[in-house]
PDB file of C-alpha atoms and ligand atoms in Angstrom:
ATOM      1  CA  MET C  13      24.610  -3.535  18.240  1.00  0.00           C
ATOM      2  CA  SER C  14      27.792  -4.056  15.852  1.00  0.00           C
ATOM      3  CA  GLY C  15      29.538  -1.148  14.234  1.00  0.00           C
ATOM      4  CA  ASP C  16      27.955  -3.777  11.025  1.00  0.00           C
ATOM      5  CA  THR C  17      24.456  -3.455  11.667  1.00  0.00           C
ATOM      6  CA  LEU C  18      21.583  -0.647  11.575  1.00  0.00           C
ATOM      7  CA  GLN C  19      18.999   0.015  12.846  1.00  0.00           C
ATOM      8  CA  PHE C  20      16.046   2.444  10.806  1.00  0.00           C
ATOM      9  CA  ASN C  21      12.014   2.528  12.092  1.00  0.00           C
ATOM     10  CA  SER C  22       9.866   2.857   9.652  1.00  0.00           C
ATOM     11  CA  GLU C  23       6.573   4.386  10.071  1.00  0.00           C
ATOM     12  CA  SER C  24       4.752   5.031   7.360  1.00  0.00           C
ATOM     13  CA  VAL C  25       5.384   3.702   3.491  1.00  0.00           C
ATOM     14  CA  GLU C  26       6.750   6.934   2.836  1.00  0.00           C
ATOM     15  CA  ASP C  27       9.228   6.669   5.850  1.00  0.00           C
ATOM     16  CA  THR C  28      10.475   3.337   4.011  1.00  0.00           C
ATOM     17  CA  GLN C  29      11.180   5.458   0.867  1.00  0.00           C
ATOM     18  CA  ALA C  30      13.217   7.684   2.893  1.00  0.00           C
ATOM     19  CA  ILE C  31      15.134   4.251   3.985  1.00  0.00           C
ATOM     20  CA  ALA C  32      15.417   2.958   0.833  1.00  0.00           C
ATOM     21  CA  ALA C  33      17.072   6.751  -1.172  1.00  0.00           C
ATOM     22  CA  ASN C  34      19.310   6.798   1.774  1.00  0.00           C
ATOM     23  CA  LEU C  35      20.598   3.198   0.640  1.00  0.00           C
ATOM     24  CA  ALA C  36      20.214   3.889  -3.126  1.00  0.00           C
ATOM     25  CA  LYS C  37      22.030   6.940  -2.602  1.00  0.00           C
ATOM     26  CA  GLY C  38      25.097   4.883  -0.600  1.00  0.00           C
ATOM     27  CA  VAL C  39      25.006   2.814  -3.394  1.00  0.00           C
ATOM     28  CA  LYS C  40      25.606   5.574  -5.820  1.00  0.00           C
ATOM     29  CA  ALA C  41      28.592   6.455  -3.821  1.00  0.00           C
ATOM     30  CA  THR C  42      30.349   3.143  -4.410  1.00  0.00           C
ATOM     31  CA  LEU C  43      29.861   2.636  -7.566  1.00  0.00           C
ATOM     32  CA  PRO C  44      31.184   0.769 -10.698  1.00  0.00           C
ATOM     33  CA  ALA C  45      31.060  -1.647  -7.493  1.00  0.00           C
ATOM     34  CA  GLY C  46      27.462  -3.407  -7.756  1.00  0.00           C
ATOM     35  CA  MET C  47      26.191  -4.727  -5.277  1.00  0.00           C
ATOM     36  CA  VAL C  48      23.727  -8.183  -3.649  1.00  0.00           C
ATOM     37  CA  ILE C  49      21.446  -7.497  -1.569  1.00  0.00           C
ATOM     38  CA  TYR C  50      19.487  -9.570   0.368  1.00  0.00           C
ATOM     39  CA  LEU C  51      15.809  -8.665   1.249  1.00  0.00           C
ATOM     40  CA  GLU C  52      14.058 -10.856   4.622  1.00  0.00           C
ATOM     41  CA  GLY C  53      10.955 -10.103   6.324  1.00  0.00           C
ATOM     42  CA  ASP C  54       7.390 -12.349   5.784  1.00  0.00           C
ATOM     43  CA  LEU C  55       4.525 -12.390   3.029  1.00  0.00           C
ATOM     44  CA  GLY C  56       3.539  -8.566   3.604  1.00  0.00           C
ATOM     45  CA  ALA C  57       6.710  -7.142   4.830  1.00  0.00           C
ATOM     46  CA  GLY C  58       7.862  -4.617   2.503  1.00  0.00           C
ATOM     47  CA  LYS C  59       9.861  -6.628   0.083  1.00  0.00           C
ATOM     48  CA  THR C  60       8.772  -5.466  -3.040  1.00  0.00           C
ATOM     49  CA  THR C  61       7.674  -1.304  -1.345  1.00  0.00           C
ATOM     50  CA  PHE C  62      10.949  -1.173  -0.227  1.00  0.00           C
ATOM     51  CA  SER C  63      12.430  -2.519  -4.184  1.00  0.00           C
ATOM     52  CA  ARG C  64      10.065  -0.243  -5.913  1.00  0.00           C
ATOM     53  CA  TYR C  65      12.092   2.460  -3.842  1.00  0.00           C
ATOM     54  CA  PHE C  66      15.352   1.817  -4.252  1.00  0.00           C
ATOM     55  CA  ILE C  67      15.081   0.797  -8.012  1.00  0.00           C
ATOM     56  CA  GLN C  68      13.290   4.783  -9.069  1.00  0.00           C
ATOM     57  CA  GLN C  69      15.676   6.183  -6.709  1.00  0.00           C
ATOM     58  CA  LEU C  70      18.686   4.397  -8.725  1.00  0.00           C
ATOM     59  CA  GLY C  71      16.826   6.460 -11.805  1.00  0.00           C
ATOM     60  CA  HIS C  72      13.891   3.953 -12.879  1.00  0.00           C
ATOM     61  CA  THR C  73      11.331   5.781 -14.159  1.00  0.00           C
ATOM     62  CA  GLY C  74       8.558   3.611 -14.944  1.00  0.00           C
ATOM     63  CA  ASN C  75       6.376   1.219 -12.716  1.00  0.00           C
ATOM     64  CA  VAL C  76       8.669  -1.104 -10.491  1.00  0.00           C
ATOM     65  CA  LYS C  77       5.931  -5.123  -9.928  1.00  0.00           C
ATOM     66  CA  SER C  78       7.158  -7.622  -8.144  1.00  0.00           C
ATOM     67  CA  PRO C  79       8.503 -10.549  -9.557  1.00  0.00           C
ATOM     68  CA  THR C  80       6.806 -12.819  -7.945  1.00  0.00           C
ATOM     69  CA  TYR C  81       5.557 -15.285 -10.937  1.00  0.00           C
ATOM     70  CA  THR C  82       8.721 -13.529 -13.643  1.00  0.00           C
ATOM     71  CA  LEU C  83      11.291 -14.421 -11.463  1.00  0.00           C
ATOM     72  CA  ILE C  84      13.689 -11.510 -12.755  1.00  0.00           C
ATOM     73  CA  GLU C  85      12.937  -8.729 -13.396  1.00  0.00           C
ATOM     74  CA  PRO C  86      15.573  -6.254 -14.846  1.00  0.00           C
ATOM     75  CA  TYR C  87      15.977  -2.698 -15.296  1.00  0.00           C
ATOM     76  CA  GLU C  88      18.739  -1.125 -17.733  1.00  0.00           C
ATOM     77  CA  LEU C  89      19.518   2.056 -15.614  1.00  0.00           C
ATOM     78  CA  GLU C  90      22.222   5.092 -17.238  1.00  0.00           C
ATOM     79  CA  ASP C  91      24.408   4.360 -14.992  1.00  0.00           C
ATOM     80  CA  ILE C  92      23.379   0.678 -13.558  1.00  0.00           C
ATOM     81  CA  THR C  93      21.916  -2.423 -13.525  1.00  0.00           C
ATOM     82  CA  VAL C  94      19.247  -3.527 -11.353  1.00  0.00           C
ATOM     83  CA  TYR C  95      18.124  -6.895 -10.870  1.00  0.00           C
ATOM     84  CA  HIS C  96      15.290  -7.501  -8.541  1.00  0.00           C
ATOM     85  CA  PHE C  97      14.527 -11.561  -7.465  1.00  0.00           C
ATOM     86  CA  ASP C  98      11.822 -12.792  -5.794  1.00  0.00           C
ATOM     87  CA  LEU C  99      12.629 -15.979  -5.513  1.00  0.00           C
ATOM     88  CA  TYR C 100       9.377 -17.337  -3.697  1.00  0.00           C
ATOM     89  CA  ARG C 101       8.281 -19.851  -6.537  1.00  0.00           C
ATOM     90  CA  LEU C 102      10.705 -20.881  -6.607  1.00  0.00           C
ATOM     91  CA  ALA C 103      10.400 -24.849  -6.712  1.00  0.00           C
ATOM     92  CA  ASP C 104      14.003 -26.111  -6.417  1.00  0.00           C
ATOM     93  CA  PRO C 105      16.922 -24.269  -6.615  1.00  0.00           C
ATOM     94  CA  GLU C 106      18.939 -26.688  -8.895  1.00  0.00           C
ATOM     95  CA  GLU C 107      16.581 -23.975 -11.566  1.00  0.00           C
ATOM     96  CA  LEU C 108      18.790 -21.304 -11.105  1.00  0.00           C
ATOM     97  CA  GLU C 109      21.503 -22.542 -13.329  1.00  0.00           C
ATOM     98  CA  PHE C 110      19.389 -23.217 -15.800  1.00  0.00           C
ATOM     99  CA  MET C 111      18.319 -19.822 -15.414  1.00  0.00           C
ATOM    100  CA  GLY C 112      21.956 -18.707 -15.488  1.00  0.00           C
ATOM    101  CA  ILE C 113      22.439 -17.506 -12.619  1.00  0.00           C
ATOM    102  CA  ARG C 114      25.892 -15.867 -12.039  1.00  0.00           C
ATOM    103  CA  ASP C 115      25.628 -13.984 -15.234  1.00  0.00           C
ATOM    104  CA  TYR C 116      23.733 -11.870 -13.201  1.00  0.00           C
ATOM    105  CA  PHE C 117      26.258 -10.729 -10.749  1.00  0.00           C
ATOM    106  CA  ARG C 118      28.211  -9.517 -11.599  1.00  0.00           C
ATOM    107  CA  GLU C 119      30.664  -6.042 -10.959  1.00  0.00           C
ATOM    108  CA  ASN C 120      27.868  -3.001 -12.115  1.00  0.00           C
ATOM    109  CA  VAL C 121      25.486  -4.626 -10.828  1.00  0.00           C
ATOM    110  CA  VAL C 122      22.884  -4.022  -8.336  1.00  0.00           C
ATOM    111  CA  CYS C 123      20.724  -7.219  -7.463  1.00  0.00           C
ATOM    112  CA  LEU C 124      18.014  -7.085  -4.675  1.00  0.00           C
ATOM    113  CA  VAL C 125      16.790 -10.359  -3.671  1.00  0.00           C
ATOM    114  CA  GLU C 126      13.190 -11.426  -2.068  1.00  0.00           C
ATOM    115  CA  TRP C 127      13.373 -15.311  -0.070  1.00  0.00           C
ATOM    116  CA  PRO C 128      17.235 -15.831  -0.861  1.00  0.00           C
ATOM    117  CA  GLN C 129      17.081 -18.509   1.477  1.00  0.00           C
ATOM    118  CA  LYS C 130      15.259 -20.296  -1.563  1.00  0.00           C
ATOM    119  CA  GLY C 131      17.727 -20.267  -3.664  1.00  0.00           C
ATOM    120  CA  ALA C 132      19.657 -21.447  -1.950  1.00  0.00           C
ATOM    121  CA  ASP C 133      23.982 -22.148  -2.552  1.00  0.00           C
ATOM    122  CA  PHE C 134      23.475 -21.567  -6.033  1.00  0.00           C
ATOM    123  CA  LEU C 135      23.473 -17.211  -5.073  1.00  0.00           C
ATOM    124  CA  ALA C 136      26.062 -15.176  -4.583  1.00  0.00           C
ATOM    125  CA  THR C 137      26.651 -13.915  -0.660  1.00  0.00           C
ATOM    126  CA  ALA C 138      25.270 -10.683   0.199  1.00  0.00           C
ATOM    127  CA  ASP C 139      26.938  -7.529   0.849  1.00  0.00           C
ATOM    128  CA  LEU C 140      24.399  -6.196   2.159  1.00  0.00           C
ATOM    129  CA  VAL C 141      21.360  -8.146   4.963  1.00  0.00           C
ATOM    130  CA  ILE C 142      17.859  -5.693   5.202  1.00  0.00           C
ATOM    131  CA  ASN C 143      15.893  -7.535   7.349  1.00  0.00           C
ATOM    132  CA  ILE C 144      12.377  -6.052   7.320  1.00  0.00           C
ATOM    133  CA  LYS C 145      10.217  -6.859  10.413  1.00  0.00           C
ATOM    134  CA  PRO C 146       7.026  -5.823  11.071  1.00  0.00           C
ATOM    135  CA  THR C 147       6.238  -3.949  14.590  1.00  0.00           C
ATOM    136  CA  GLY C 148       2.656  -2.722  15.597  1.00  0.00           C
ATOM    137  CA  HIS C 149       2.082  -0.683  12.575  1.00  0.00           C
ATOM    138  CA  GLY C 150       5.205   0.461  10.934  1.00  0.00           C
ATOM    139  CA  ARG C 151       8.220  -1.645  10.121  1.00  0.00           C
ATOM    140  CA  ILE C 152      12.207  -2.576  11.442  1.00  0.00           C
ATOM    141  CA  PHE C 153      14.682  -2.234   8.971  1.00  0.00           C
ATOM    142  CA  ASP C 154      17.731  -3.929  10.249  1.00  0.00           C
ATOM    143  CA  VAL C 155      20.807  -3.689   7.305  1.00  0.00           C
ATOM    144  CA  LYS C 156      23.654  -5.450   8.080  1.00  0.00           C
ATOM    145  CA  ALA C 157      26.803  -5.601   6.179  1.00  0.00           C
ATOM    146  CA  LEU C 158      29.129  -8.904   5.382  1.00  0.00           C
ATOM    147  CA  SER C 159      32.001  -7.106   2.842  1.00  0.00           C
ATOM    148  CA  ALA C 160      33.609  -5.045   2.649  1.00  0.00           C
ATOM    149  CA  ARG C 161      31.951  -3.495   0.190  1.00  0.00           C
ATOM    150  CA  GLY C 162      28.750  -4.009   1.941  1.00  0.00           C
ATOM    151  CA  ARG C 163      30.435  -2.368   5.586  1.00  0.00           C
ATOM    152  CA  GLN C 164      31.561   0.998   2.573  1.00  0.00           C
ATOM    153  CA  LEU C 165      28.658   1.587   1.943  1.00  0.00           C
ATOM    154  CA  VAL C 166      26.849   1.402   6.119  1.00  0.00           C
ATOM    155  CA  SER C 167      28.810   3.112   7.638  1.00  0.00           C
ATOM    156  CA  ALA C 168      28.223   6.075   5.055  1.00  0.00           C
ATOM    157  CA  LEU C 169      24.183   6.126   6.197  1.00  0.00           C
ATOM    158  CA  PRO C 170      22.870   8.823   7.877  1.00  0.00           C
ATOM    159  CA  ASN C 171      21.417   6.980  11.359  1.00  0.00           C
TER     160      ASN C 171
HETATM  161  N1  LIG X 213       6.255   1.678   6.902  1.00  0.00           N
HETATM  162  C1  LIG X 213       5.771   0.143   5.149  1.00  0.00           C
HETATM  163  N2  LIG X 213       6.941  -0.627   5.012  1.00  0.00           N
HETATM  164  C2  LIG X 213       6.674  -1.239   3.442  1.00  0.00           C
HETATM  165  N3  LIG X 213       4.904  -1.270   3.909  1.00  0.00           N
HETATM  166  C3  LIG X 213       4.671  -1.034   4.662  1.00  0.00           C
HETATM  167  C4  LIG X 213       4.528  -0.856   4.870  1.00  0.00           C
HETATM  168  N4  LIG X 213       3.540   0.064   6.088  1.00  0.00           N
HETATM  169  C5  LIG X 213       2.498  -0.305   5.206  1.00  0.00           C
HETATM  170  N5  LIG X 213       2.614  -1.055   3.603  1.00  0.00           N
HETATM  171  C6  LIG X 213       2.676  -2.336   3.132  1.00  0.00           C
HETATM  172  O1  LIG X 213       3.186  -3.696   3.760  1.00  0.00           O
HETATM  173  C7  LIG X 213       2.798  -3.886   1.742  1.00  0.00           C
HETATM  174  C8  LIG X 213       3.858  -4.527   1.908  1.00  0.00           C
HETATM  175  O2  LIG X 213       3.880  -4.980   0.606  1.00  0.00           O
HETATM  176  P1  LIG X 213       5.408  -5.925  -0.338  1.00  0.00           P
HETATM  177  O3  LIG X 213       4.846  -7.058  -1.761  1.00  0.00           O
HETATM  178  O4  LIG X 213       5.956  -4.931   0.158  1.00  0.00           O
HETATM  179  O5  LIG X 213       5.830  -6.798   0.387  1.00  0.00           O
HETATM  180  P2  LIG X 213       6.947  -8.103   0.344  1.00  0.00           P
HETATM  181  O6  LIG X 213       7.583  -8.778   1.412  1.00  0.00           O
HETATM  182  O7  LIG X 213       7.233  -8.548  -0.618  1.00  0.00           O
HETATM  183  O8  LIG X 213       5.926  -9.254   0.096  1.00  0.00           O
HETATM  184  P3  LIG X 213       6.275 -11.300  -0.309  1.00  0.00           P
HETATM  185  O9  LIG X 213       6.269 -11.985   0.093  1.00  0.00           O
HETATM  186  O10 LIG X 213       4.444 -11.294  -1.005  1.00  0.00           O
HETATM  187  O11 LIG X 213       5.912 -10.443  -1.975  1.00  0.00           O
HETATM  188  C9  LIG X 213       1.712  -3.173   1.188  1.00  0.00           C
HETATM  189  O12 LIG X 213       1.002  -3.434   1.085  1.00  0.00           O
HETATM  190  C10 LIG X 213       2.537  -1.763   1.350  1.00  0.00           C
HETATM  191  O13 LIG X 213       2.323  -0.693   1.299  1.00  0.00           O
HETATM  192 MG1  LIG X 214       7.237  -9.209  -2.550  1.00  0.00          MG
END
């Protein structure tokens, strides 16, 4: 496996919480730089579960609900703003243009994007792509860096 990809095994939701905590710590270390993270994986893979723990680790104390119907949930945290997207219900990628999508992808912002393929070319390119695959009863997380900032984060992760 290339040096830019790490794999983590999650046997339980608690393992996913630990993976999310490590990634959130990595993001904090790269602040004030922001990060665009695509979350890939089928329905029920664990994208929202991961996002919930990740956003809480970044300092959010309340609930994290799935942006299934709102498409975007914003979190204004102390050190960073997080935008959590779920584009599953996006009928046409062009809708993102009308939503002012470009304004969301800026410095000092972490964007988590579930179903990024629905956004086609309207999304900023990813620094990290996290692919979640179900195994027997657990999950495999593939974390791939696609930019210098993503590689910096991945190289500092415990493995
Ligand atoms: N190891 C694990 N990691 C994450 N979730 C797990 C794990 N084991 C079981 N689960 C369960 O799998 C489900 C994952 O649902 P979740 O909503 O996070 O999926 P999703 O990828 O966001 O789906 P969707 O595409 O519908 O948004 C949850 O009910 C969670 O409790
Ligand atoms: Mg989800």
